[in-house]
Coordinates of C-alpha atoms and ligand atoms in Angstrom, one line a residue:
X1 CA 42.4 23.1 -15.9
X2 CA 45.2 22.5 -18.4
X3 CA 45.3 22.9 -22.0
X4 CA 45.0 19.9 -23.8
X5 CA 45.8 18.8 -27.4
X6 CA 43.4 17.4 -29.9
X7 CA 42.5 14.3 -30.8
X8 CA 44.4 13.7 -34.6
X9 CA 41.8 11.8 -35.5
X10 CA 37.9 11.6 -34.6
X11 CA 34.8 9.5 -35.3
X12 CA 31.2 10.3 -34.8
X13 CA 29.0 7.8 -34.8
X14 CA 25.6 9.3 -35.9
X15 CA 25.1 11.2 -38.8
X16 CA 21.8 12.7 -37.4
X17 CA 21.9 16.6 -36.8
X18 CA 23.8 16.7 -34.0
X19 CA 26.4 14.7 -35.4
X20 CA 26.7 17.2 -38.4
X21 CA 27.4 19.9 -35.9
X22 CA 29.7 18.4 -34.2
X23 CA 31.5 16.4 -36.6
X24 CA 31.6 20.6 -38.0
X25 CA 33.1 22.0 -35.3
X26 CA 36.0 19.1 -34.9
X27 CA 37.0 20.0 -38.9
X28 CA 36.8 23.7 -38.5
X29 CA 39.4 22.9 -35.4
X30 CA 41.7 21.2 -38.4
X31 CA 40.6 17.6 -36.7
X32 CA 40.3 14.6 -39.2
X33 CA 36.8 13.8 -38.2
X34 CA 34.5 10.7 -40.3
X35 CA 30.9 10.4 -39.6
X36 CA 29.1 7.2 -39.6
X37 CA 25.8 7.9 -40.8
X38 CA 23.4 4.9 -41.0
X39 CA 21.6 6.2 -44.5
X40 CA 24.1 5.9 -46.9
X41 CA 22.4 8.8 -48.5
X42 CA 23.1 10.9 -45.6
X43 CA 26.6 9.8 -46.0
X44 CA 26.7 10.6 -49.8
X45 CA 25.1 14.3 -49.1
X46 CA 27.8 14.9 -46.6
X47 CA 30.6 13.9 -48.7
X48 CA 29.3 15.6 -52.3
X49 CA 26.9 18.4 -50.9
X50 CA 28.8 18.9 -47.9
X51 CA 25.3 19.1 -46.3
X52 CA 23.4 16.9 -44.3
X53 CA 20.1 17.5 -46.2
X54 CA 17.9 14.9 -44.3
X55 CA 18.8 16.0 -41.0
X56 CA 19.7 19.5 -41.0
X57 CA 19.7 20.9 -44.2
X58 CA 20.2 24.4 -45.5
X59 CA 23.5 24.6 -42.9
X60 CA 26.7 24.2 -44.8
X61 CA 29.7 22.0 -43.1
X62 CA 33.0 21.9 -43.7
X63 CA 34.0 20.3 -46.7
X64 CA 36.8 18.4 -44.9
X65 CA 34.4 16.3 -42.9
X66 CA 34.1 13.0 -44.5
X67 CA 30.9 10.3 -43.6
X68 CA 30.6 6.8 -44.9
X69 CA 27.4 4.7 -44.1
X70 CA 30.1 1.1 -43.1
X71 CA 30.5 1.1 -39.6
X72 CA 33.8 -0.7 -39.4
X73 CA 35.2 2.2 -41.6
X74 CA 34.3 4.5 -39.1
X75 CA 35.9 2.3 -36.3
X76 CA 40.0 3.9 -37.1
X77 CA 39.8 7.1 -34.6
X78 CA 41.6 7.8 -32.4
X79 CA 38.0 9.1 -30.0
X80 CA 35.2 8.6 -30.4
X81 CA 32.0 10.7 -30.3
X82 CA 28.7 8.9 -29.9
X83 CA 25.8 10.2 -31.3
X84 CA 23.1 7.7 -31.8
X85 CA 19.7 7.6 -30.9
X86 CA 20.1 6.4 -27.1
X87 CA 17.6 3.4 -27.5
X88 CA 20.0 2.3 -30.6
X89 CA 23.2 2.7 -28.7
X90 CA 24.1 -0.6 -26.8
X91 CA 23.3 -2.4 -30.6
X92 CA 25.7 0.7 -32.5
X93 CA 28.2 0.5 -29.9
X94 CA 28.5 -3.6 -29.6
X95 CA 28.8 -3.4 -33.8
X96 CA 31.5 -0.8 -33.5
X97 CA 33.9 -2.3 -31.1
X98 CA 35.3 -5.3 -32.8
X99 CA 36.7 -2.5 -35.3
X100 CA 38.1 0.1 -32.4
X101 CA 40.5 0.7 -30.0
X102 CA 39.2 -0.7 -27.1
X103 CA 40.3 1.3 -24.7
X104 CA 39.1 4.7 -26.9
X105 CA 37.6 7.5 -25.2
X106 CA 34.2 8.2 -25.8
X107 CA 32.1 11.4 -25.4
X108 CA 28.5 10.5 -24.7
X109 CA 26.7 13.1 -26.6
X110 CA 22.8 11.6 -26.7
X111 CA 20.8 12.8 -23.8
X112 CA 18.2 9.9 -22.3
X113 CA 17.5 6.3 -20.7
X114 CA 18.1 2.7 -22.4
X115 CA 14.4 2.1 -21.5
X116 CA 14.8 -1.9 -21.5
X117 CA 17.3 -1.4 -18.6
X118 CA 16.5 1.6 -17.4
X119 CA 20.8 2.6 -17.8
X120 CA 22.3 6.0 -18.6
X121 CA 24.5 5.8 -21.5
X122 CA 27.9 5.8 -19.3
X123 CA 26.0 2.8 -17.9
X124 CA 25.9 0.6 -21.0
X125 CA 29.0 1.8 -22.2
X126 CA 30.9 0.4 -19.1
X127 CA 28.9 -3.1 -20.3
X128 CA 29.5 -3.1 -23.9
X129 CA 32.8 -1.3 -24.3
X130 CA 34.3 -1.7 -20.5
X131 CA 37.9 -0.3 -21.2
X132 CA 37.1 2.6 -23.0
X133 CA 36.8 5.9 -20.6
X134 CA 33.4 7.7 -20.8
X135 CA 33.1 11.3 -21.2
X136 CA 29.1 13.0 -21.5
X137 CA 28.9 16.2 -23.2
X138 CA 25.2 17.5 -22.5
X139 CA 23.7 21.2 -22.5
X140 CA 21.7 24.0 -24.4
X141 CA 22.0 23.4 -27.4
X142 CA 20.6 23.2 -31.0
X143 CA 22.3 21.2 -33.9
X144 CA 21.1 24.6 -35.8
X145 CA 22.3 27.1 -33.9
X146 CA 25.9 25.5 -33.3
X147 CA 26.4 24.5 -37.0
X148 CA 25.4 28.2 -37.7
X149 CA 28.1 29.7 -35.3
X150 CA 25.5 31.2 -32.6
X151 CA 27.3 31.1 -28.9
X152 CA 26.2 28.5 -27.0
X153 CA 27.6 27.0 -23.9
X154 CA 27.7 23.5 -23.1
X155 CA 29.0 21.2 -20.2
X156 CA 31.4 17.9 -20.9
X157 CA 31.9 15.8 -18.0
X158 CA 34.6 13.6 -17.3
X159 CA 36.3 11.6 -14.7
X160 CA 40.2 12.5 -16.0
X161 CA 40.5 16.3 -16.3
X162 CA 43.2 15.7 -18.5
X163 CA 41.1 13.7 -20.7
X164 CA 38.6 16.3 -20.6
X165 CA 40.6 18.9 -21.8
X166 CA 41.4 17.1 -24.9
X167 CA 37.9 17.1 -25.4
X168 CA 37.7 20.3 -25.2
X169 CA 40.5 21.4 -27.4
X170 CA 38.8 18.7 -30.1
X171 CA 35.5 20.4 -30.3
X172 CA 35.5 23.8 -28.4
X173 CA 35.3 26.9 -30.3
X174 CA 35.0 30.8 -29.2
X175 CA 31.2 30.1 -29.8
X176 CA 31.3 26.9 -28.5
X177 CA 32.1 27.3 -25.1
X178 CA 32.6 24.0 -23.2
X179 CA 32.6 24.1 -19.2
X180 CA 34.6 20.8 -17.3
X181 CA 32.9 18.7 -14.5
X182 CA 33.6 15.7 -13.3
X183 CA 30.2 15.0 -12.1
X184 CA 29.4 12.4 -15.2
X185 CA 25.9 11.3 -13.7
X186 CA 24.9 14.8 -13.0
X187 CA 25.4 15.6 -16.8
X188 CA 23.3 12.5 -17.5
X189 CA 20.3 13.3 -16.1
X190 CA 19.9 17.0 -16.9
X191 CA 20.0 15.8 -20.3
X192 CA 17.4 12.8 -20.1
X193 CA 14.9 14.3 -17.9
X194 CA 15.0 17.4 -19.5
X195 CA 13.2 16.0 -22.5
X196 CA 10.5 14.4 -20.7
X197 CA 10.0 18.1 -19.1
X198 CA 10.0 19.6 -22.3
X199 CA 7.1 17.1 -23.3
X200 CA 5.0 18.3 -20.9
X201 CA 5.9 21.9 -21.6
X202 CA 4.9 21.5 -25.0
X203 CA 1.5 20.0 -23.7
X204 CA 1.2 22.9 -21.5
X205 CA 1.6 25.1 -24.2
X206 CA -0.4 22.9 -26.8
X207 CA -3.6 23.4 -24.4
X208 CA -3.2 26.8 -24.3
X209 CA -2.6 26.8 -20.5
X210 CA -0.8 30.0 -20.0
X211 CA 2.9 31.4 -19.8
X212 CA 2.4 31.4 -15.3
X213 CA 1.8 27.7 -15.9
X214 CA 4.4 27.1 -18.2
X215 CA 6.5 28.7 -15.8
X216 CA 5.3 26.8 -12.7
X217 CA 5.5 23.6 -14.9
X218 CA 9.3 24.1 -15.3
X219 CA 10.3 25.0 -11.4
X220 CA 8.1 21.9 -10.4
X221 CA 9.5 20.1 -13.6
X222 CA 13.3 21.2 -11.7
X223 CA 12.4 20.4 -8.4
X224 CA 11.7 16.6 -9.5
X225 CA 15.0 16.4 -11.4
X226 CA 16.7 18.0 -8.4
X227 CA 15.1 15.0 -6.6
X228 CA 16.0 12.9 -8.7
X229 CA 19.4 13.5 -9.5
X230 CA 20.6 13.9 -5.8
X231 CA 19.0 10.5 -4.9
X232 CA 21.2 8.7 -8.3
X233 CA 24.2 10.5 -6.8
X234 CA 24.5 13.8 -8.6
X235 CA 26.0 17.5 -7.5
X236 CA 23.1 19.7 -7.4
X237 CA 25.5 22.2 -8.9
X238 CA 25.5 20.1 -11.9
X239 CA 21.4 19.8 -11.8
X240 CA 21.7 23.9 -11.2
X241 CA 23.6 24.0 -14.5
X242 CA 24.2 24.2 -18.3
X243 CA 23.4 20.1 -18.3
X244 CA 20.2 20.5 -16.1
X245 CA 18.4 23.8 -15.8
X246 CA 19.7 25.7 -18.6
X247 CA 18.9 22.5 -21.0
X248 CA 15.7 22.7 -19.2
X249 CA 14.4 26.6 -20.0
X250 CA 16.4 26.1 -23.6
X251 CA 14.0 22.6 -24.4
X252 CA 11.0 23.6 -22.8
X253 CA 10.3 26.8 -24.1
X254 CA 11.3 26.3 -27.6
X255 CA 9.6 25.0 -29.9
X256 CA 13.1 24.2 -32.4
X257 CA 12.9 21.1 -29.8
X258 CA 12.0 17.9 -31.2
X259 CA 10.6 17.0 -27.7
X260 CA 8.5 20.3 -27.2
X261 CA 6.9 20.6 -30.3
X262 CA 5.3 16.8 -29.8
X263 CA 4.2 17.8 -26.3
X264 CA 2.9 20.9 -27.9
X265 CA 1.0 18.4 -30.4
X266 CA -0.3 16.1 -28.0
X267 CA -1.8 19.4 -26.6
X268 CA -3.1 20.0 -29.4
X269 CA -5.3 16.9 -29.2
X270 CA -2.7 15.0 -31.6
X271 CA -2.0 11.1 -31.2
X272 CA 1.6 10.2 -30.6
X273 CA 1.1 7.8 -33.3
X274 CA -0.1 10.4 -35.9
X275 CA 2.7 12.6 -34.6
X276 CA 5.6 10.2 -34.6
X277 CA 4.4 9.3 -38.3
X278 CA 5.1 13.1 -39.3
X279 CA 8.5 13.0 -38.4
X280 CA 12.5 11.4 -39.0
X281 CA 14.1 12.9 -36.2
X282 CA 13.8 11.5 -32.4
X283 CA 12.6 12.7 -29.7
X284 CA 14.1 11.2 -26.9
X285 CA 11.5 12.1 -23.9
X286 CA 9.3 9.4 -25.4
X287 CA 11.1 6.5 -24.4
X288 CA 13.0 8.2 -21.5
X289 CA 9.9 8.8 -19.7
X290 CA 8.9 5.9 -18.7
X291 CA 12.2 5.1 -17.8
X292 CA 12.1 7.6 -15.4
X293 CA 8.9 7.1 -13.7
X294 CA 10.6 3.2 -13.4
X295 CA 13.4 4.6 -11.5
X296 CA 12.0 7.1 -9.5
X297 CA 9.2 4.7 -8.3
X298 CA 12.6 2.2 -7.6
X299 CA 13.8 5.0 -5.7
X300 CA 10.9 6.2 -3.9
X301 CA 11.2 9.6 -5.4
X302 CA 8.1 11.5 -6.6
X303 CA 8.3 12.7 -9.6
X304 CA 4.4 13.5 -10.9
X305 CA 5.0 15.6 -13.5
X306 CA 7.6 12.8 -15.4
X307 CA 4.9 10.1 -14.2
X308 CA 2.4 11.6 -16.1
X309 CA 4.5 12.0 -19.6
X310 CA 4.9 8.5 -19.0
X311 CA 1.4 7.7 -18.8
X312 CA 0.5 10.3 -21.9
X313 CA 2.8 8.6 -24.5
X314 CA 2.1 4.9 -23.2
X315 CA -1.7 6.1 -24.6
X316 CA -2.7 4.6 -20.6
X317 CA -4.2 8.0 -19.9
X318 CA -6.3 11.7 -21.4
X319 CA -4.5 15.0 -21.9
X320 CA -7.6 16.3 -19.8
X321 CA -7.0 13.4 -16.6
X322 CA -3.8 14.2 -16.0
X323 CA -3.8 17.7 -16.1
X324 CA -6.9 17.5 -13.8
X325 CA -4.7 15.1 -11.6
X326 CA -1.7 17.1 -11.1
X327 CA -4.1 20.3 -10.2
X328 CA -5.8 18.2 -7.6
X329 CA -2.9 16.6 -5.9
X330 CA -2.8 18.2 -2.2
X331 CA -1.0 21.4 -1.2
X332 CA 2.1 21.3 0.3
X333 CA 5.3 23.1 1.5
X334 CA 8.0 23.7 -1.4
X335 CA 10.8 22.3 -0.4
X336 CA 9.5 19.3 -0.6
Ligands
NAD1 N1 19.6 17.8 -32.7 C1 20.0 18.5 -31.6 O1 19.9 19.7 -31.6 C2 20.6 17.8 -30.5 C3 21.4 18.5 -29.6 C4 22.0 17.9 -28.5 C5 21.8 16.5 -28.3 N2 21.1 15.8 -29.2 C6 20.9 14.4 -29.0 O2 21.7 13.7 -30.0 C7 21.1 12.4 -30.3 C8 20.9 12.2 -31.8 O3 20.0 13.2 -32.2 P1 20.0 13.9 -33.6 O4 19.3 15.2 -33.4 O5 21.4 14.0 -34.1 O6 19.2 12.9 -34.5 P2 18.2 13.3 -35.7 O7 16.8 13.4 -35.1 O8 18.7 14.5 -36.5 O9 18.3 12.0 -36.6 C9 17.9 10.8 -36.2 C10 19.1 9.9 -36.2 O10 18.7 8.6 -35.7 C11 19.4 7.6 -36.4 N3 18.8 6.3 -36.3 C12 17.5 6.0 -36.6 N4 17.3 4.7 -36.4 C13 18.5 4.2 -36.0 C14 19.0 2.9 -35.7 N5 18.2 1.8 -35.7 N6 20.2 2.7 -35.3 C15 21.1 3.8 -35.2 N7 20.7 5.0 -35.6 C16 19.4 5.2 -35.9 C17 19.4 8.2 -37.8 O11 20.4 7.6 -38.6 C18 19.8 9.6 -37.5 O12 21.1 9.8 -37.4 C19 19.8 12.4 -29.5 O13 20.0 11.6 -28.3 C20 19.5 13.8 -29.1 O14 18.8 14.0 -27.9 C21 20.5 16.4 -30.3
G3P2 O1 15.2 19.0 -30.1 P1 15.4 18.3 -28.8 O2 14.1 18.4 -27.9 O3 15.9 16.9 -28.9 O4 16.5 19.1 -28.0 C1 17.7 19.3 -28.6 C2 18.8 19.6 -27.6 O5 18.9 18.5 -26.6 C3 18.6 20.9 -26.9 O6 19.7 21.1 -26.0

């Protein structure tokens, strides 16, 4: 693809730890970049401390990134990246537009399913803000480890190539490495599904189950997003990649993921109402799962392993009954 130039000016909307690492990586590329962070604390930090102390403190940003908690001051870039929690999207994005460019690009950087409608982000985004021209950036990655320069390797997807490559000249870095598809769906659900995977992972490993079941968990876990993913129309290359199976191993066997570690607590015998109590961040495989066992059944697609996250976190079923389910459904060939 063709080198493209930067976008002068950039807003992210989310001043969660993602959006610090980003919004990071755009300054250190000499971009204008303003977060909007809903806690105006969060905003302050950013500004003074240049630190985002509630979400991702101890990490240092570049003191040219600028946050302010008022949404319509956040509305003047020229792109825009979106980084809210993807069950507070449609409301951020509807507030936002009267004070934006309409037809704006906007990189889709939060990974799940609007569980009310059951609609990836591009999805809503073609509802709320119809001219603007979607872009998903989705892959391994932790806010932590990009803010903090580690390599990492990401995929952005996008429909206009040329588009995409401003994108990537915006926010790519030596250690940031950003690969171009234009397989925007694919992206999507590597990134959703993932997290209800991860959930389960965490379970896995929260009941002390073993590392061969972890491992079995995963390919199973792969095989239903493969599933899936080719029935929504996506490439399996995509499924096969940074978006889908490396998110996958990266989420579900660390437990730096927000989604792993309550899995890995429910195993532990936790309630996900004691655990969600503990905790500011999100974890997105909590409401994505049962958006995902709502499509698949739509679809006719088995997907048991999702199924049952949805059934753990709606409190319908045990730890114990569906682990005891999924080791009793019947044999079969793997391909299928
Ligand atoms: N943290 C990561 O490593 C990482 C990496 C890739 C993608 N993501 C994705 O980025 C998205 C944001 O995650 P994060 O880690 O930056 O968040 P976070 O867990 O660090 O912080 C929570 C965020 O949710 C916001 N929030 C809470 N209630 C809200 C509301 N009603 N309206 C709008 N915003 C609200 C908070 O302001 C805060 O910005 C998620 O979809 C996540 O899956 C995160
Ligand atoms: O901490 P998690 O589980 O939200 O995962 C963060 C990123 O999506 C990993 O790629």
């Amino acid at each position: 693809m063709n080198d493209g130039a930067p976008f002068r000016k950039l807003s992210i909307i989310g001043g969660g730890a993602w959006g610090a690492a980003l919004g990071n990586l755009a300054a250190n590329n000499g971009v204008e970049t303003t977060i909007w962070a809903r806690e105006p604390e969060v905003a302050a930090l950013i500004n003074k401390r240049h630190e985002n102390a509630v979400f991702l403190p101890g990490v240092k940003l570049n003191p040219a990134l600028k946050a302010t908690p008022a949404l319509e001051d956040a509305g003047g870039g020229e792109a825009f990246l979106l980084v809210a929690p993807v069950q507070h999207s449609r409301a951020v994005m509807k507030a936002l537009r009267p004070h934006a460019r309409p037809d704006a690009p906007v990189a889709l950087c939060s990974k799940g399913i609007e569980q009310s409608t059951g609609m990836f982000l591009s999805a809503v985004v073609a509802e709320v803000w119809p001219e603007a021209v979607p872009a998903v950036l989705s892959g391994p990655s932790f806010a932590r480890d990009v803010a903090q320069g580690l390599p990492t390797a990401v995929t952005l997807a996008c429909a206009d190539e040329a588009l995409a490559a401003r994108w990537i000249a915006t926010i790519g870095a030596p250690h940031f490495r950003l690969y171009y598809t234009d397989d925007v769906i694919g992206a999507e659900i590597g990134g959703a599904v993932k997290n209800v995977l991860a959930i389960a992972a965490g379970v896995v490993e929260g009941k002390g189950l073993g590392e061969s079941a972890k491992a079995a968990l995963i390919a199973r876990g792969f095989a239903e997003f493969q599933r899936l993913g080719v029935a929504l129309g996506a490439r399996r290359e995509t499924l096969a990649g940074l978006s889908g199976l490396g998110d996958l191993i990266l989420t579900a066997t660390s437990k730096q993921s927000r989604n792993m570690s309550l899995g890995f607590e429910l195993g532990r015998g936790r309630s996900l109402h004691e655990v969600l109590a503990g905790r500011n961040n999100v974890s997105e495989g909590v409401e994505t799962a049962p958006a995902v066992a709502d499509i698949a059944r739509r679809l006719g697609v088995e997907t048991p392993i999702c199924a049952a996250v949805a059934d753990l976190v709606a409190g319908e079923r045990s730890v114990d009954g569906l682990i005891a389910d999924l080791l009793s459904r019947p044999f079969r060939a793997e391909r299928e």
